[in-house]
Coordinates of C-alpha atoms and ligand atoms in Angstrom, one line a residue:
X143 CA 149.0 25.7 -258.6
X144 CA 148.0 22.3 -258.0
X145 CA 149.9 19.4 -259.7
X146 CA 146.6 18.6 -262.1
X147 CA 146.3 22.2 -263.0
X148 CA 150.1 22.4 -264.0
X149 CA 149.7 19.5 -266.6
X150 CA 146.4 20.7 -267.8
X151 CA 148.1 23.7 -268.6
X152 CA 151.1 22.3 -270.3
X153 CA 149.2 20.5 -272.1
X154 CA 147.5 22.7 -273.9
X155 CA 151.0 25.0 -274.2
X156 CA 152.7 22.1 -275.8
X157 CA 149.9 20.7 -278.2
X158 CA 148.8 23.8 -279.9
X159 CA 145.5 23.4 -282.0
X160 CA 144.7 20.3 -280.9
X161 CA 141.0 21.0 -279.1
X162 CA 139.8 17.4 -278.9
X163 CA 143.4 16.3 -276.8
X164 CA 142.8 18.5 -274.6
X165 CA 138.9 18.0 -273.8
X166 CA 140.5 14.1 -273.2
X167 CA 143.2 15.1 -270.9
X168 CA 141.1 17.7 -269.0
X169 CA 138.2 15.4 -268.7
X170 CA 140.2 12.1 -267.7
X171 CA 142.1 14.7 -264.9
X172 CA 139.6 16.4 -263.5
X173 CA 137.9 13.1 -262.3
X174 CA 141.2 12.0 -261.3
X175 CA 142.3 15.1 -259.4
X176 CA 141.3 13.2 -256.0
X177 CA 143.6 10.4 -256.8
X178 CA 146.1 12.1 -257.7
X179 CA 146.0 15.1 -254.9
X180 CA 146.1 12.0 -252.5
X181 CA 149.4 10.9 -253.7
X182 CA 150.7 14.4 -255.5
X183 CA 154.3 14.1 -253.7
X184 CA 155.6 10.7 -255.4
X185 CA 153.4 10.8 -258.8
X186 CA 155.3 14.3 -259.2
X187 CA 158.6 13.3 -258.0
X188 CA 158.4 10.2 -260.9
X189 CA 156.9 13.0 -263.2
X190 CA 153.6 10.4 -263.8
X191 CA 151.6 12.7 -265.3
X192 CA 153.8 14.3 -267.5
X193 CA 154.8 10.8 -268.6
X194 CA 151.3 9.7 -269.2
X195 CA 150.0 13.0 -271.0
X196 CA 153.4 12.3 -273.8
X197 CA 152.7 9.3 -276.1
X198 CA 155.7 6.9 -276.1
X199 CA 156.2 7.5 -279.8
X200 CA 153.6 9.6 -282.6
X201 CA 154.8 8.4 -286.2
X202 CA 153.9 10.2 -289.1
X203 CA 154.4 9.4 -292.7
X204 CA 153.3 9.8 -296.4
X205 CA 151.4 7.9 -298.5
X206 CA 151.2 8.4 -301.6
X207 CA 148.9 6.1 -304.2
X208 CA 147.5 6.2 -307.6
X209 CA 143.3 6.7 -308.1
X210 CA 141.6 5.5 -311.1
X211 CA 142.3 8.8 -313.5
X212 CA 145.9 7.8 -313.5
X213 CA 146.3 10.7 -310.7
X214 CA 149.1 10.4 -307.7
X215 CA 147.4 11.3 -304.3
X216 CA 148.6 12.1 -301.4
X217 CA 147.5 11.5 -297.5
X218 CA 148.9 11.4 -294.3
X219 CA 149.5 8.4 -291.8
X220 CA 149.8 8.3 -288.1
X221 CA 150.6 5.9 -285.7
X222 CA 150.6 7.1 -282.0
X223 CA 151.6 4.6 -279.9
X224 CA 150.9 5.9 -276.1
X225 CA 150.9 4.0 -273.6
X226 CA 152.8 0.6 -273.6
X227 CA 152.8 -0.1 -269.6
X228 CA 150.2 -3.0 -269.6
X229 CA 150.6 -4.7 -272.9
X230 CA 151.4 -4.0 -276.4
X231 CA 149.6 -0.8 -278.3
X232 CA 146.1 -1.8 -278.8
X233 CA 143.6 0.8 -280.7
X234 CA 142.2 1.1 -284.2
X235 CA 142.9 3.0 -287.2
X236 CA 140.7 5.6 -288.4
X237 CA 140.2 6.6 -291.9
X238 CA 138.3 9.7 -292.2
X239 CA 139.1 13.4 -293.9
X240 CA 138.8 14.9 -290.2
X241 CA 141.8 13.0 -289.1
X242 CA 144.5 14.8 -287.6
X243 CA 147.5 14.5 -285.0
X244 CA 145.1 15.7 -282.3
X245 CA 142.6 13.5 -283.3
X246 CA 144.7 10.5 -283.2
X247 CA 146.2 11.6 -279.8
X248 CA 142.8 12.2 -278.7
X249 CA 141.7 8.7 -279.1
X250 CA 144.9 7.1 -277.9
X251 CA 144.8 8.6 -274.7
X252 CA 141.5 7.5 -274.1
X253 CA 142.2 4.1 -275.5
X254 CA 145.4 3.7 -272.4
X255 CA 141.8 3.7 -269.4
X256 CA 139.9 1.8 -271.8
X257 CA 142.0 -0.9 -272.3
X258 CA 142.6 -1.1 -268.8
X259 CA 139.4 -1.0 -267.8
X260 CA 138.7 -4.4 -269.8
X261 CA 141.1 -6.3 -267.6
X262 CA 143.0 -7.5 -270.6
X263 CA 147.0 -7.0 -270.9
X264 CA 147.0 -4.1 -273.2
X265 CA 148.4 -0.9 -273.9
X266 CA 146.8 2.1 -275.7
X267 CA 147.5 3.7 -279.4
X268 CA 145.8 4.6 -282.3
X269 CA 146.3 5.6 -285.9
X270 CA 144.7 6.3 -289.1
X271 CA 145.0 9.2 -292.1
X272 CA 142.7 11.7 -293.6
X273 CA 142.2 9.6 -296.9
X274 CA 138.4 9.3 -297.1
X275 CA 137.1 5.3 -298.5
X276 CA 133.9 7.0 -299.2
X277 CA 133.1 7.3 -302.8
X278 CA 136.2 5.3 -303.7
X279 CA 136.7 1.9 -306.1
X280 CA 138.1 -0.6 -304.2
X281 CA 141.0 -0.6 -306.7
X282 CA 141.5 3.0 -305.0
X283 CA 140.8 1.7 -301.1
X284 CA 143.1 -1.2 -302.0
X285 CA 146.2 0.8 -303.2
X286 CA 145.6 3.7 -300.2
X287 CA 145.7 0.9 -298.0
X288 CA 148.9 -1.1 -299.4
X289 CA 150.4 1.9 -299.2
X290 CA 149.8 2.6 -295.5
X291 CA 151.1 -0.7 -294.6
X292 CA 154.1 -0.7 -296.7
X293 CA 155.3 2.2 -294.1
X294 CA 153.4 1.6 -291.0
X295 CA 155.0 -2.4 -291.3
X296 CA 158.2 -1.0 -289.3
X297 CA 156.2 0.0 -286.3
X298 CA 153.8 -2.9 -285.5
X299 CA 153.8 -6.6 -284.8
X300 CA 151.8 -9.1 -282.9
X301 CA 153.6 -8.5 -280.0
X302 CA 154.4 -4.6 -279.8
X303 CA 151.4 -3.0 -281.5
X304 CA 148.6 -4.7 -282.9
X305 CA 146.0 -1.7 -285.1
X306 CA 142.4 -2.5 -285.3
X307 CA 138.8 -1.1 -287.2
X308 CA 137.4 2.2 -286.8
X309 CA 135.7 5.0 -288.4
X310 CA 136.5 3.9 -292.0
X311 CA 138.4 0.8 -291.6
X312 CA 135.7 -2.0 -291.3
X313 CA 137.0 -5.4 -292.8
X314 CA 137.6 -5.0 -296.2
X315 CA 140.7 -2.5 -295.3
X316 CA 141.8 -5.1 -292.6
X317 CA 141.8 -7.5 -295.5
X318 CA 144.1 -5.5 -297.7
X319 CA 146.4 -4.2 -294.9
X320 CA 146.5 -7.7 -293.9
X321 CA 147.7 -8.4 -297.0
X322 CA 150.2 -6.1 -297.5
X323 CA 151.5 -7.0 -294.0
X324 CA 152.4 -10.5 -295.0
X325 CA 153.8 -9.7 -297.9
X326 CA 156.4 -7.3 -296.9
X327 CA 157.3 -9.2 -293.8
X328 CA 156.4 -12.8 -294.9
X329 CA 154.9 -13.4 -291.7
X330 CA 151.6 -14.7 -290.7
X331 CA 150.8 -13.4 -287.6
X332 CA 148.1 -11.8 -285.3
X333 CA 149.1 -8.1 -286.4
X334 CA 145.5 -6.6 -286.9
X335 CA 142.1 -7.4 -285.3
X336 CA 139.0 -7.1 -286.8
X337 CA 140.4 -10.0 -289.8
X338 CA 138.0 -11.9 -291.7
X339 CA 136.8 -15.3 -290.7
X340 CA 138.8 -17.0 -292.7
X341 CA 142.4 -16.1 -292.1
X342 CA 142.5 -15.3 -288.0
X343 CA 139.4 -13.2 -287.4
X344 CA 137.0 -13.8 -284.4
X345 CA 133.8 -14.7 -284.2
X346 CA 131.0 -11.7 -282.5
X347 CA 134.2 -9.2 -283.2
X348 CA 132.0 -7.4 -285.4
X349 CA 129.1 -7.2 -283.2
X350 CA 131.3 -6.9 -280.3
X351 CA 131.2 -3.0 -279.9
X352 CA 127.2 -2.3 -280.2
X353 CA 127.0 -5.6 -278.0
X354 CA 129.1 -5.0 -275.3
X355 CA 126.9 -1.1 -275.1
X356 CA 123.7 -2.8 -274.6
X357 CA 125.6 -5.8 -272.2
X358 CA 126.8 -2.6 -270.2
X359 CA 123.7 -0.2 -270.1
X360 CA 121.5 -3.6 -269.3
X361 CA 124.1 -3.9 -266.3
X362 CA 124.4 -0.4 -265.1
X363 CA 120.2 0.0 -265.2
X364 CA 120.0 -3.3 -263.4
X365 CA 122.0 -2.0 -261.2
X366 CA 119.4 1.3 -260.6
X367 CA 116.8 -0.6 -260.5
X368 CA 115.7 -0.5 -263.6
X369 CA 115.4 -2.4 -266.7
X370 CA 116.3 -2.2 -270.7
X371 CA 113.4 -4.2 -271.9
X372 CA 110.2 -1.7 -272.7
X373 CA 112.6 1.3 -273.2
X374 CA 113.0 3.5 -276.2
X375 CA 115.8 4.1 -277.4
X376 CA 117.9 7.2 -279.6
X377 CA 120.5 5.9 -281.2
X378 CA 122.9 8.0 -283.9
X379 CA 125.0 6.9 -286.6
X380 CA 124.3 3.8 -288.7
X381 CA 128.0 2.4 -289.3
X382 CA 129.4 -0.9 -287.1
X383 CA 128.7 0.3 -284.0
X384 CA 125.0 1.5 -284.6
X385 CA 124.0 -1.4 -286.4
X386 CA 125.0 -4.0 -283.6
X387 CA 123.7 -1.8 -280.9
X388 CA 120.2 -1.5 -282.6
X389 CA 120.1 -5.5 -282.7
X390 CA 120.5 -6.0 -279.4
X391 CA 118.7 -3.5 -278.0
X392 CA 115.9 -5.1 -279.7
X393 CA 116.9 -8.7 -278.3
X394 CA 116.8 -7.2 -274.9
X395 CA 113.3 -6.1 -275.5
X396 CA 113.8 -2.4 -276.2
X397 CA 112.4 -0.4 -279.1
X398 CA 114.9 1.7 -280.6
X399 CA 113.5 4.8 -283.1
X400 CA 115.9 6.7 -284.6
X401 CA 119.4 6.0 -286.4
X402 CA 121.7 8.6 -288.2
X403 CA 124.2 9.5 -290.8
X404 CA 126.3 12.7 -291.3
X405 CA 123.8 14.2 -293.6
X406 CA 120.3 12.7 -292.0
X407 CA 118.4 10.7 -289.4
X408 CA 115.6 7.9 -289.6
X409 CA 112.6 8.2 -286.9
X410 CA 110.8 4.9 -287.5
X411 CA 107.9 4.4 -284.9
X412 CA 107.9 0.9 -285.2
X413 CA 111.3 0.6 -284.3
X414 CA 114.4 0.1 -286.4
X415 CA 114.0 -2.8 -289.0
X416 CA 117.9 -4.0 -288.4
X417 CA 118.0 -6.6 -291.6
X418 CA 117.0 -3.6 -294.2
X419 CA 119.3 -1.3 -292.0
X420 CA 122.6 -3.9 -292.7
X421 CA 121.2 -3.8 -296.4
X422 CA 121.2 -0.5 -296.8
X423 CA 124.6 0.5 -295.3
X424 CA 126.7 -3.0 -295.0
X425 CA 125.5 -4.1 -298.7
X426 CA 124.9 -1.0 -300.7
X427 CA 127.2 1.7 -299.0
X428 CA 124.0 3.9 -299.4
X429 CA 122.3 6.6 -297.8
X430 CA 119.6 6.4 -295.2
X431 CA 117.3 7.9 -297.4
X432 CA 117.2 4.6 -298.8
X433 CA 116.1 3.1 -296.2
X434 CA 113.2 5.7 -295.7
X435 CA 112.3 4.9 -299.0
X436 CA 111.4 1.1 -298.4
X437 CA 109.9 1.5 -295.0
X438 CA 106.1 3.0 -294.6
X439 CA 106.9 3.7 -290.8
X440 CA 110.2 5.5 -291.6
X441 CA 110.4 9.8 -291.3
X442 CA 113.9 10.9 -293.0
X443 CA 115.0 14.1 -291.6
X444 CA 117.9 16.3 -293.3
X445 CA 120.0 17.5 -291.1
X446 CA 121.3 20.3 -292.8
X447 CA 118.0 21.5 -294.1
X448 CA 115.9 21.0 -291.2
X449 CA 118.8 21.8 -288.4
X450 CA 117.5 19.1 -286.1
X451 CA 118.9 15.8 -285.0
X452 CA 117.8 12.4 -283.5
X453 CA 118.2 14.4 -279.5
X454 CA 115.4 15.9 -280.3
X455 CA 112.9 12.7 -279.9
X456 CA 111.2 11.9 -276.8
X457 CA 113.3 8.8 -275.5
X458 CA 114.0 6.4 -272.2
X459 CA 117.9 5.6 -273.2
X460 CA 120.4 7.7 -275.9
X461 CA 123.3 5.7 -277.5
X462 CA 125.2 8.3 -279.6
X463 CA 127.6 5.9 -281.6
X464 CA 128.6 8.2 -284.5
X465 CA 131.4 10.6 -283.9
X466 CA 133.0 13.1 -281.4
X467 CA 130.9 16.1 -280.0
X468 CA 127.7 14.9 -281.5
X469 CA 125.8 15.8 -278.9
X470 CA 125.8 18.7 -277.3
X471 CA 124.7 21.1 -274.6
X472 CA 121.1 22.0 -276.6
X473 CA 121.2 18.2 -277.5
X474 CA 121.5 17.6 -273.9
X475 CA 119.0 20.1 -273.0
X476 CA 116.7 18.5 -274.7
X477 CA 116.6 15.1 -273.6
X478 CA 116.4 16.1 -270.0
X479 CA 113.2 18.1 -271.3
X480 CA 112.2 14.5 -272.6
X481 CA 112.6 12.7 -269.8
X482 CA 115.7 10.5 -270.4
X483 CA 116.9 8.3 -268.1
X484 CA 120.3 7.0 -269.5
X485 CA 123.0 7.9 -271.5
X486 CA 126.2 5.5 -272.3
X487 CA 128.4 6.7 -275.3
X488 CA 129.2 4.0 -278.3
X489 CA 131.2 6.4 -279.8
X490 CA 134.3 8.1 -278.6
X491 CA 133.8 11.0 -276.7
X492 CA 130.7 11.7 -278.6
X493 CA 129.1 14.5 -275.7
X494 CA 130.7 17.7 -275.2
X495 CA 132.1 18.1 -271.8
X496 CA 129.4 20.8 -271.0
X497 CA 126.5 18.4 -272.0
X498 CA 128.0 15.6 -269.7
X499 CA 128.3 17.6 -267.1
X500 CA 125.0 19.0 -267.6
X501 CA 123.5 15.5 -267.5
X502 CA 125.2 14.4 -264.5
X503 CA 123.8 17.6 -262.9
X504 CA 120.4 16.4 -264.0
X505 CA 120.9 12.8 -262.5
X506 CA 120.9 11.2 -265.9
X507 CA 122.6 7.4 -265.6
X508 CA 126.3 8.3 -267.5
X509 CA 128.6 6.1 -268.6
X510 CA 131.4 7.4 -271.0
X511 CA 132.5 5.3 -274.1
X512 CA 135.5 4.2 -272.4
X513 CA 133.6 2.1 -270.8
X514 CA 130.7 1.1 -272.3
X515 CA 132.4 0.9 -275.9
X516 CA 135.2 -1.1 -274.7
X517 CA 133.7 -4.7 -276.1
X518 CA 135.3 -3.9 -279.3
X519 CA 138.8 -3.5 -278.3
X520 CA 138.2 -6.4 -275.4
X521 CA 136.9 -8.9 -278.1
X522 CA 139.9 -7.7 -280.1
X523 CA 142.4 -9.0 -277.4
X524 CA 140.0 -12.1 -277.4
X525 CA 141.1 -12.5 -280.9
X526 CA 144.8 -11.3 -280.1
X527 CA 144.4 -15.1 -277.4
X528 CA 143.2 -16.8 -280.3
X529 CA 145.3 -16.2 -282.8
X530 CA 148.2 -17.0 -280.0
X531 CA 146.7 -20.2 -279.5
X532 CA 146.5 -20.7 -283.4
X533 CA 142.3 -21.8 -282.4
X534 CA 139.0 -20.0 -282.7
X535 CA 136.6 -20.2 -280.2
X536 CA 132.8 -20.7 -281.2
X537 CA 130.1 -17.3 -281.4
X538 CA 128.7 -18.3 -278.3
X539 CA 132.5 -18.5 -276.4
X540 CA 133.2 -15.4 -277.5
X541 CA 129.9 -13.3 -276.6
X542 CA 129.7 -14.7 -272.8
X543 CA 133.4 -13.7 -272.5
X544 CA 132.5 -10.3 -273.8
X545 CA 129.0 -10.2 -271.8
X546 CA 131.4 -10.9 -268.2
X547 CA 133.9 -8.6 -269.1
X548 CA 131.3 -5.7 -269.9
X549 CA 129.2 -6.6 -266.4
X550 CA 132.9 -6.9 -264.8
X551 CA 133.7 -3.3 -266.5
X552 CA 130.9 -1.8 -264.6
X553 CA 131.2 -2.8 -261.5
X554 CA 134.5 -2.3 -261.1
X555 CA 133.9 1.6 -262.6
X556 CA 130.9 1.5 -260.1
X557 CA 132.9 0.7 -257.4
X558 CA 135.7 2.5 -257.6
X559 CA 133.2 5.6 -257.7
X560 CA 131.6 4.5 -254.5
X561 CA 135.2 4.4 -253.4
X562 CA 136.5 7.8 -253.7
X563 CA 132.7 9.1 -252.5
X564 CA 131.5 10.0 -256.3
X565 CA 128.6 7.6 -256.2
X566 CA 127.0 6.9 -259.7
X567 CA 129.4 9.4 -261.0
X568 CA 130.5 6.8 -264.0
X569 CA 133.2 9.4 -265.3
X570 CA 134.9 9.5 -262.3
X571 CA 134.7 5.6 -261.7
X572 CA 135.8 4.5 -265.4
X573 CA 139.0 7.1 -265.2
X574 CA 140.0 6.2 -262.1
X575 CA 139.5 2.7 -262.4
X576 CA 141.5 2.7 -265.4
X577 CA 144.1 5.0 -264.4
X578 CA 145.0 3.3 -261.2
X579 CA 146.3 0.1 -262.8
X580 CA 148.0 1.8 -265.6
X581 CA 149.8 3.9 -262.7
X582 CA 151.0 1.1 -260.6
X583 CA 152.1 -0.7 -263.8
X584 CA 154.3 2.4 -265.0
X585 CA 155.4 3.1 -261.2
X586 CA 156.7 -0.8 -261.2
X587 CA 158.5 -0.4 -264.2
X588 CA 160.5 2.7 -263.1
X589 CA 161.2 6.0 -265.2
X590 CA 161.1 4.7 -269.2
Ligands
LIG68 P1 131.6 3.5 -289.0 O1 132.5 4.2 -289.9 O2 131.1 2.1 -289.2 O3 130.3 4.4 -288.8 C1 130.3 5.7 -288.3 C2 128.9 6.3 -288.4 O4 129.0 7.6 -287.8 C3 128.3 6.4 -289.8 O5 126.9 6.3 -289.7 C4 128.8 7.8 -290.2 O6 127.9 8.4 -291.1 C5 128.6 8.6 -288.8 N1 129.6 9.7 -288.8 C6 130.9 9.6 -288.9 N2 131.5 10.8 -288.9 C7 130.5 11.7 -288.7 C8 130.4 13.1 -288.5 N3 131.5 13.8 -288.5 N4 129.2 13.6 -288.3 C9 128.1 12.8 -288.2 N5 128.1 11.5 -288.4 C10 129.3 10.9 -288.6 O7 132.3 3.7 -287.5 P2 132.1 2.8 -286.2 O8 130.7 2.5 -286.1 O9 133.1 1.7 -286.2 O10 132.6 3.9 -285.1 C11 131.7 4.8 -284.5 C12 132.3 5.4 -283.3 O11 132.5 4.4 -282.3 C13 133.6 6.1 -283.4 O12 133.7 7.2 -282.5 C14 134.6 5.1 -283.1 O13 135.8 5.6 -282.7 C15 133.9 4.4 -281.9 N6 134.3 3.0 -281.7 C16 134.2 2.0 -282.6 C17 134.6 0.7 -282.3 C18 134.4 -0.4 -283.2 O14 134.7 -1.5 -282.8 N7 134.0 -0.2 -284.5 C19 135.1 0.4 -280.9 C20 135.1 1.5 -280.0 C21 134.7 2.8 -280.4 P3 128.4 8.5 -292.7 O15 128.3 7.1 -293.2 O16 127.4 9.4 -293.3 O17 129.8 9.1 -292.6

C-alpha cells in the first residue's frame, strides 16, 4: 500500500465520525500523491504525513454562561491549533450549532495550505463552539463570549496563536472577546484579527475575504482569456463573505443574480442591490425575505418548500460563500447544463468532492477556497504587521497589498500545477503549492 493510502486510512481509523476531516485530508492527499510518491522514502522515514495529519494540540473546554431567563447554559469550546511550522496559529473561530471536533479539525487543516499559500509567516488552527448568536440579546452573545475567552486566554497570544472571524463571529464577538482578553491578562496586544477600527483593527479586513475572491477569479479568467466584466454571477450565502464578493463583482462590471440564506435564496434580474443587501443582514440581522419584500426585481425562493437552490440559475461564474457541502453533485450537474464557466469557492470546502471532480471533468475553471478565500486570513496577518508596528495603514494600502497577494496566490498555484503536468488543475496547484513550503519548513526544524 502506498505511503498516501496508509495515512488516508489511518486517518479515518483514528478520527472516528468525523466525515468532513476526512473529505480535507483525502482531498489535500490525493492531489499531493505525486509529490509525495516522488520523495516517499525520507517524508516516511521523518513520519511527515503522520505529523501533518495530527494537530500539534486540540483544546477543549466548557463554557458555561447565564441567558436572559436567569438559566445556566452550557456549550463547548475548541481550539485546534495544527500546524505551527511557519508562524504562529492563524485561523478564525466559528460559532455555529454544527460545530464539532471534526469540524474544527476540518477547517484547521485546510487553514495550514492556505496560510501558506498567502506567502505570509503563518501557521494554521481554528476554533469555535456550537453556541448559536442567532436569536440571542447581546447581553447573551456578550456573556457566551466572556466566557470563552476567560478559558481559551491560556492558549493564545500575539505571538503563538492569534483567532480570527468566521461563521458567527463577525465584529461585535471580536469586540467582546477582545475585551475579556485584556482584562484577564492586562495586556493590549494583537491577539485577535478582525478588531474594530478603533482599538487595532484594519482597514478593507472586512471586505477582505469577498475581495480577495473576485481579485482571484478576475486573475485566474485573465489568465484563460477571459474576462469578469459582462459575466453573471451565482453567488450563495449573504453573511461577510457574500456581501463583499457581490460588491465587487459589480465594481468589476459583473452582474451577480442570486444570494442565499440557510432557509432561502434571492434571484434579482437586475442584479443584487448591495446597499439594501448590507441593510437587511449587517443592520437588521433579518431574513432575505426582507429584502424581496423592498425590491420589485427580487424572486424569494424557499428552500425547504420549493427544494431548489441558487445552482439552479443559468450563470457565467458560481461563488458559493455559505457553508461546507453546499453544492453538490446535482448542483454541479446543473451548472454544467447552464453553461458555467467558473467556479472559485468563498466558503470552505463548500463543493462535495464528487461535484469538484465532476467540474474539473467538465473543464469548468476551479479554484478551491483555499485559495481564492485566502484574502481574509492574508489581510488578517496584514493587521497582525500593523498592530506590530503599533500604525495602520490607509484603505487603499491595505487592498493593493491584498489585490498582489491574491494575483501572487494564483500564479504560484498555477504554476506549480503546470509543474507537476496537472495544467489548470487548481486543486492540485493550491495543495501542492501550499504543502511544499509547510514541508520544507517542518523538515528544517527536525522531528517536534
Ligand atoms: P457569515 O456568518 O457572515 O455568513 C454565513 C452565510 O452562510 C449566511 O448567509 C448563512 O445564512 C449561510 N449559512 C451558514 N450556515 C449555513 C448552512 N448550514 N446552510 C446554508 N447556509 C448557511 O459567515 P462568513 O461569510 O464569514 O463565512 C462564510 C464561509 O466563508 C464559511 O465557510 C467560512 O469558513 C468561510 N470563510 C470566511 C472568511 C471570513 O473572512 N469571514 C475567510 C475565509 C473563509 P444564515 O444567516 O441563514 O445562517
Amino acid at each position: 500500500m502506498s505511503y498516501v493510502d496508509e495515512i488516508m486510512n489511518m486517518v479515518v481509523e483514528k478520527n472516528p465520525a468525523q466525515p468532513e476531516f476526512h473529505q480535507a485530508v483525502k482531498e489535500v492527499l490525493e492531489s499531493l500523491r505525486v509529490v509525495i510518491e516522488a520523495n516517499e522514502e525520507a517524508y516516511k522515514k521523518d513520519a511527515l504525513l503522520e505529523r501533518l495529519v495530527n494537530p500539534e494540540r486540540q483544546i477543549m473546554f466548557r463554557v458555561p454562561w447565564v441567558d436572559d431567563k436567569g438559566q445556566v447554559q452550557v456549550n463547548t469550546g475548541y481550539r485546534v491549533q495544527f500546524n505551527s511550522a511557519i508562524g504562529p496559529y492563524k485561523g478564525g473561530l466559528r460559532l455555529h450549532p454544527s460545530v464539532n471536533i471534526g469540524i474544527i479539525k476540518f477547517l484547521g487543516f485546510e487553514q495550514i495550505f492556505k496560510n501558506s499559500l498567502t506567502g505570509l509567516p503563518i501557521g494554521g488552527g481554528k476554533g469555535g463552539s456550537d453556541f448559536d448568536p442567532k436569536g440571542k440579546s447581546d447581553r447573551e452573545v456578550m456573556a457566551f463570549c466572556q466566557s470563552f475567552m476567560t478559558e481559551l486566554y491560556k492558549y493564545i497570544g500575539a505571538d503563538t496563536d492569534v483567532p480570527a472571524g468566521d461563521i458567527g463571529t463577525g465584529a461585535r464577538e471580536i469586540g467582546y472577546m477582545f475585551g475579556q482578553y485584556k482584562r484577564i491578562k492586562g495586556l493590549y496586544e494583537g491577539v485577535l484579527t478582525g478588531k474594530g477600527l478603533s482599538y487595532g483593527g484594519s482597514l478593507a479586513r472586512t471586505e477582505a475575504t469577498g475581495y480577495g475572491l473576485l481579485y482571484l477569479t478576475e486573475e485566474m479568467l485573465k489568465s484563460n482569456g477571459k474576462d469578469i466584466a459582462g459575466k453573471t454571477v451565482a453567488i450563495s450565502g449573504s453573511g461577510n463573505v457574500a456581501i463583499y464578493a457581490c460588491q465587487k463583482a459589480q465594481q468589476l462590471g459583473a452582474k451577480v443574480v442570486t444570494v442565499s440564506d440557510s432557509t432561502g435564496w434571492i434571484y434579482d434580474s437586475e442584479g443584487i442591490d448591495v446597499a439594501l443587501l448590507k441593510e437587511v443582514k449587517e443592520v437588521k440581522r433579518a431574513r432575505l425575505t426582507e429584502y424581496a419584500a423592498a425590491r420589485k426585481s427580487a424572486q424569494y425562493h424557499d428552500k425547504k418548500a420549493e427544494g431548489t437552490n441558487q445552482w439552479s440559475v443559468k450563470v457565467d461564474v458560481a461563488l458559493p460563500c455559505a457553508t461546507q457541502n453546499e453544492l453538490n453533485i446535482d448542483d454541479a450537474k446543473a451548472l454544467v447544463a447552464n453553461g458555467v464557466i467558473a467556479v472559485c469557492e468563498g466558503a470552505n470546502m463548500p463543493t462535495t468532492l464528487e461535484a469538484t471532480q465532476y467540474l474539473q471533468a467538465n473543464n469548468v475553471l476551479f479554484v478551491p477556497g483555499k485559495a481564492s478565500n485566502a484574502g481574509g486570513v492574508a489581510t488578517s496577518a496584514l493587521e497582525m504587521s500593523q498592530n506590530s508596528e503599533r500604525l495602520s495603514w490607509t484603505f487603499e494600502e491595505v487592498d493593493a497589498k491584498l489585490q498582489g497577494i491574491m494575483v501572487n496566490i494564483f500564479h504560484n498555484l498555477d504554476d506549480a500545477a503546470k509543474k507537476y503536468g496537472m495544467d489548470g488543475n487548481y486543486v492540485a496547484g493550491a495543495n501542492i503549492a501550499g504543502f511544499l513550503k509547510v514541508a520544507e519548513a517542518m523538515t528544517a526544524q527536525g522531528i517536534v
